[in-house]
Short mmCIF file of C-alpha atoms in Angstrom, two decimals:
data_model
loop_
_atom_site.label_atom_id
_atom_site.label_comp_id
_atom_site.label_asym_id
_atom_site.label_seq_id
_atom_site.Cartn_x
_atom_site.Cartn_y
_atom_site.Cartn_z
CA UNK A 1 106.43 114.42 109.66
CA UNK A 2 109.43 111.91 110.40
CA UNK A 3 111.88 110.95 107.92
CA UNK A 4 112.25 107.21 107.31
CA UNK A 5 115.79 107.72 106.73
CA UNK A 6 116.41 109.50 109.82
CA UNK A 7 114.92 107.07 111.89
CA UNK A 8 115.26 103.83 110.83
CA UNK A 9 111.54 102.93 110.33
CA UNK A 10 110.54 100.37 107.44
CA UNK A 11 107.27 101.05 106.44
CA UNK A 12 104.91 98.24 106.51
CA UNK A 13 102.72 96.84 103.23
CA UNK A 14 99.48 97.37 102.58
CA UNK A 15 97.62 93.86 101.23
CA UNK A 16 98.40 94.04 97.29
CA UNK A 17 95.52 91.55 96.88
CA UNK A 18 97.61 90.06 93.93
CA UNK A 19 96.55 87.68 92.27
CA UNK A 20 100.05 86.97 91.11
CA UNK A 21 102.18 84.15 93.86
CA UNK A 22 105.24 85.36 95.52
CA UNK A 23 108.31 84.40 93.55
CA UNK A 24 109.84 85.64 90.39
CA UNK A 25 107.87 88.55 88.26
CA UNK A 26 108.72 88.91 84.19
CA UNK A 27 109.91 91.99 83.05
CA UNK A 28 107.58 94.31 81.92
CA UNK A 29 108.67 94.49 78.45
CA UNK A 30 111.74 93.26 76.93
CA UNK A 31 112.85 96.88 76.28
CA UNK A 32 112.30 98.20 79.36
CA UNK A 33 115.20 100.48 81.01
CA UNK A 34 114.35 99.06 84.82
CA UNK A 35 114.00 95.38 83.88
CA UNK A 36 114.12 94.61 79.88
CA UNK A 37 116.06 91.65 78.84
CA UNK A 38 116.75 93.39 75.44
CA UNK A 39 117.77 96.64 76.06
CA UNK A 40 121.29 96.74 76.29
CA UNK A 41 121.54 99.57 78.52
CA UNK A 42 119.39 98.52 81.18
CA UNK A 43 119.58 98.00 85.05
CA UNK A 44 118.84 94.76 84.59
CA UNK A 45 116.61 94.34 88.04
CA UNK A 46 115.24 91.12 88.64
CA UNK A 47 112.06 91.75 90.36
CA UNK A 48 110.12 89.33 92.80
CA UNK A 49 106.94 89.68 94.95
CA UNK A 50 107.61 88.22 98.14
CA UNK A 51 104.11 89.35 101.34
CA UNK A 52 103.41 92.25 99.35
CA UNK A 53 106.56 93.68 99.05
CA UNK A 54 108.07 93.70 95.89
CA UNK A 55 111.86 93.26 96.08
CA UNK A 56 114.43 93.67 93.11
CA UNK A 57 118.20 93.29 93.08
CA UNK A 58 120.57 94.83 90.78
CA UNK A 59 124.29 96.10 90.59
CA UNK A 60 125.06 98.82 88.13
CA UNK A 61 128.13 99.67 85.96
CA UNK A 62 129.70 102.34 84.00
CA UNK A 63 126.74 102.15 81.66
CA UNK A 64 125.04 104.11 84.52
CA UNK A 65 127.48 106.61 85.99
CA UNK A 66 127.25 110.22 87.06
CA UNK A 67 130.38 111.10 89.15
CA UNK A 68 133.35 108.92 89.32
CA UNK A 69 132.62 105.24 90.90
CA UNK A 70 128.93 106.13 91.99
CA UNK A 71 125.47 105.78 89.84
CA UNK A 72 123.86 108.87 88.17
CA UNK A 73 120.67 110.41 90.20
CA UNK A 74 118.25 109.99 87.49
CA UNK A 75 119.08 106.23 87.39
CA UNK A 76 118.41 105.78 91.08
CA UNK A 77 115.06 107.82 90.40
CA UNK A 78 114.58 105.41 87.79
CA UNK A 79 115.15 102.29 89.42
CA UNK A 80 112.88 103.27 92.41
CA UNK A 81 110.15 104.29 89.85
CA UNK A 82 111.11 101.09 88.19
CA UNK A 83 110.04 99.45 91.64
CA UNK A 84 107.11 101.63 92.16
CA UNK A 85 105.62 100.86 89.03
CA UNK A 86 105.57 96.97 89.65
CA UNK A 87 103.41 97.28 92.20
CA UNK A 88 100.25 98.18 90.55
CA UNK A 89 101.52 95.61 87.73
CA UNK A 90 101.22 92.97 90.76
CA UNK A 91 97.94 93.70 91.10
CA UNK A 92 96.81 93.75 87.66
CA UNK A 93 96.01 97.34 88.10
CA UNK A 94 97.11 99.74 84.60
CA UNK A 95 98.92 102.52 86.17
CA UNK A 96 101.08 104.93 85.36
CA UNK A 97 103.76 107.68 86.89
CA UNK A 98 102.60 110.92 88.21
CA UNK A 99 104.71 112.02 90.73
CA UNK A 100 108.31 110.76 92.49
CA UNK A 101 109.95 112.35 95.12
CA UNK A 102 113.07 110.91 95.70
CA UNK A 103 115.56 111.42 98.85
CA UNK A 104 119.18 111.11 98.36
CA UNK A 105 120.74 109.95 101.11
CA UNK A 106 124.19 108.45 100.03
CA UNK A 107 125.70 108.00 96.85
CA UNK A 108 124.73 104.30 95.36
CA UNK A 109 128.25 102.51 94.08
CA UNK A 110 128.97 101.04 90.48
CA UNK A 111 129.60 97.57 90.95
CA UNK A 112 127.82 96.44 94.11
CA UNK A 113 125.00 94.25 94.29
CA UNK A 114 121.80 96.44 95.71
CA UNK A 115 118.53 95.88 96.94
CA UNK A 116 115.27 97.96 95.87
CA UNK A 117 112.06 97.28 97.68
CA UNK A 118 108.95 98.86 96.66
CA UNK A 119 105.17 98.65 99.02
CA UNK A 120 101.71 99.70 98.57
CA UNK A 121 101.35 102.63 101.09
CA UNK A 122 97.63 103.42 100.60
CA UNK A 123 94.89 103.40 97.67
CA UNK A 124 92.72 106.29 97.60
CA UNK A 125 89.61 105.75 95.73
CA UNK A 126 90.05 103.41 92.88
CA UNK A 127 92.69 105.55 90.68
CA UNK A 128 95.30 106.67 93.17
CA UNK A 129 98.40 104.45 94.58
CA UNK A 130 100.57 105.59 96.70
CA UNK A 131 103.87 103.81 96.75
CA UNK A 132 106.99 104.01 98.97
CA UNK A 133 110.15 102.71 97.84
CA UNK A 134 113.98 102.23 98.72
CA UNK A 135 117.23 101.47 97.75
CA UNK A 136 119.98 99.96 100.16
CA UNK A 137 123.58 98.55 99.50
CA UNK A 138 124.84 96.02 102.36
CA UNK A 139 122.19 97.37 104.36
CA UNK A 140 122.22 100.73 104.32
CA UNK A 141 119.91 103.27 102.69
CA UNK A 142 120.86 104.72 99.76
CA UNK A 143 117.67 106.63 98.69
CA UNK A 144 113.80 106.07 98.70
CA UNK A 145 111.18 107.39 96.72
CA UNK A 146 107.34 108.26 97.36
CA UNK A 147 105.97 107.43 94.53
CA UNK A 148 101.91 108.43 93.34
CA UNK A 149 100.13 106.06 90.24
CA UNK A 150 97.46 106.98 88.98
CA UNK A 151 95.25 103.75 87.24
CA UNK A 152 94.88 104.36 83.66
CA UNK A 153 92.31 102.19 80.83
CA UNK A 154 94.72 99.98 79.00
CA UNK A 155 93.64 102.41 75.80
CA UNK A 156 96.33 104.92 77.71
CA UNK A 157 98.96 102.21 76.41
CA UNK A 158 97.64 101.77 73.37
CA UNK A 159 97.39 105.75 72.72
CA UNK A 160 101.05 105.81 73.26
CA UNK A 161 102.37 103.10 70.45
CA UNK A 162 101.64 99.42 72.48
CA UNK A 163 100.55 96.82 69.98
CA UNK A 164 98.19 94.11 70.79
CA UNK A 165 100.40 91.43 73.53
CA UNK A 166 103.42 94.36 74.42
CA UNK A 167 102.13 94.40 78.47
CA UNK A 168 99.93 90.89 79.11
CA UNK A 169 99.72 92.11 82.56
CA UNK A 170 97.32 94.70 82.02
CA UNK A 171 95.23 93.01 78.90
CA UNK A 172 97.58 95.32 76.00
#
């Protein structure tokens, strides 16, 4: 099996058949650590859909550290899963997370504007997604993710605390 980051390859997108436009996206919910407005410790990605690709850009700060002058690993998992996720979202599709791999390939700097790009890689049957995602600075890779979402009933969301107009996209 080849490794994209050995190779240089850029997967291609699988039709999203969205019936969101290209442009600008919302953020999922105000709160939300990827994207939320109102959560004051967030990446702050602004998110577009742009020919099925979904394409965010970012720069983090201290508020996401690990080591000295580079971002914590579990905030680049997050922002690719942060990625990964709007892709079913796109597609009005109620998914959820259940299972990221993630390959570190260099470490991501604080302060430096970034690029996260996230594409449908398959469907299999109606509940599986299967989503591959990376993360570059000035055009190199930094990490990418394969991602698998698995469609839930918007009950899921409700089961978990949503009230009634939290996450318009998928009817909660």
């Amino acid at each position: 099996m080849s490794n994209s980051a050995d190779c240089g390859i850029v997967r291609q997108p699988n039709p999203l058949n969205s019936p969101m436009p290209d442009g600008p996206l919302p953020p999922h919910v105000d709160g939300c650590f990827g994207c939320g407005p109102r959560n004051p410790a967030a990446v702050g990605i602004a998110l577009n859909l742009e020919n099925d690709r979904i394409i965010g850009h970012f720069t983090l700060d201290e508020r996401h550290q690990g080591a000295p002058g580079v971002a914590h690993g579990g905030v680049i998992a997050a922002v690719l899963d942060e990625a990964s996720g709007t892709v079913p979202t796109t597609m009005c599709v109620p998914a959820v997370t259940a299972k990221l791999e993630v390959n570190y390939v260099r470490p991501a700097p604080l302060h430096r504007p970034m690029i996260v790009t996230a594409i449908l890689d398959r469907r299999e049957g109606e509940r599986k997604l299967h989503i591959h995602a990376r993360l570059e600075h000035g055009g190199e890779l930094i990490a990418e993710g394969n991602a698998l979402f698995i469609a839930v009933s918007p009950d899921h969301f409700f089961a978990q605390g949503a009230e009634e107009g939290d996450i318009p996209f998928f009817g909660v």
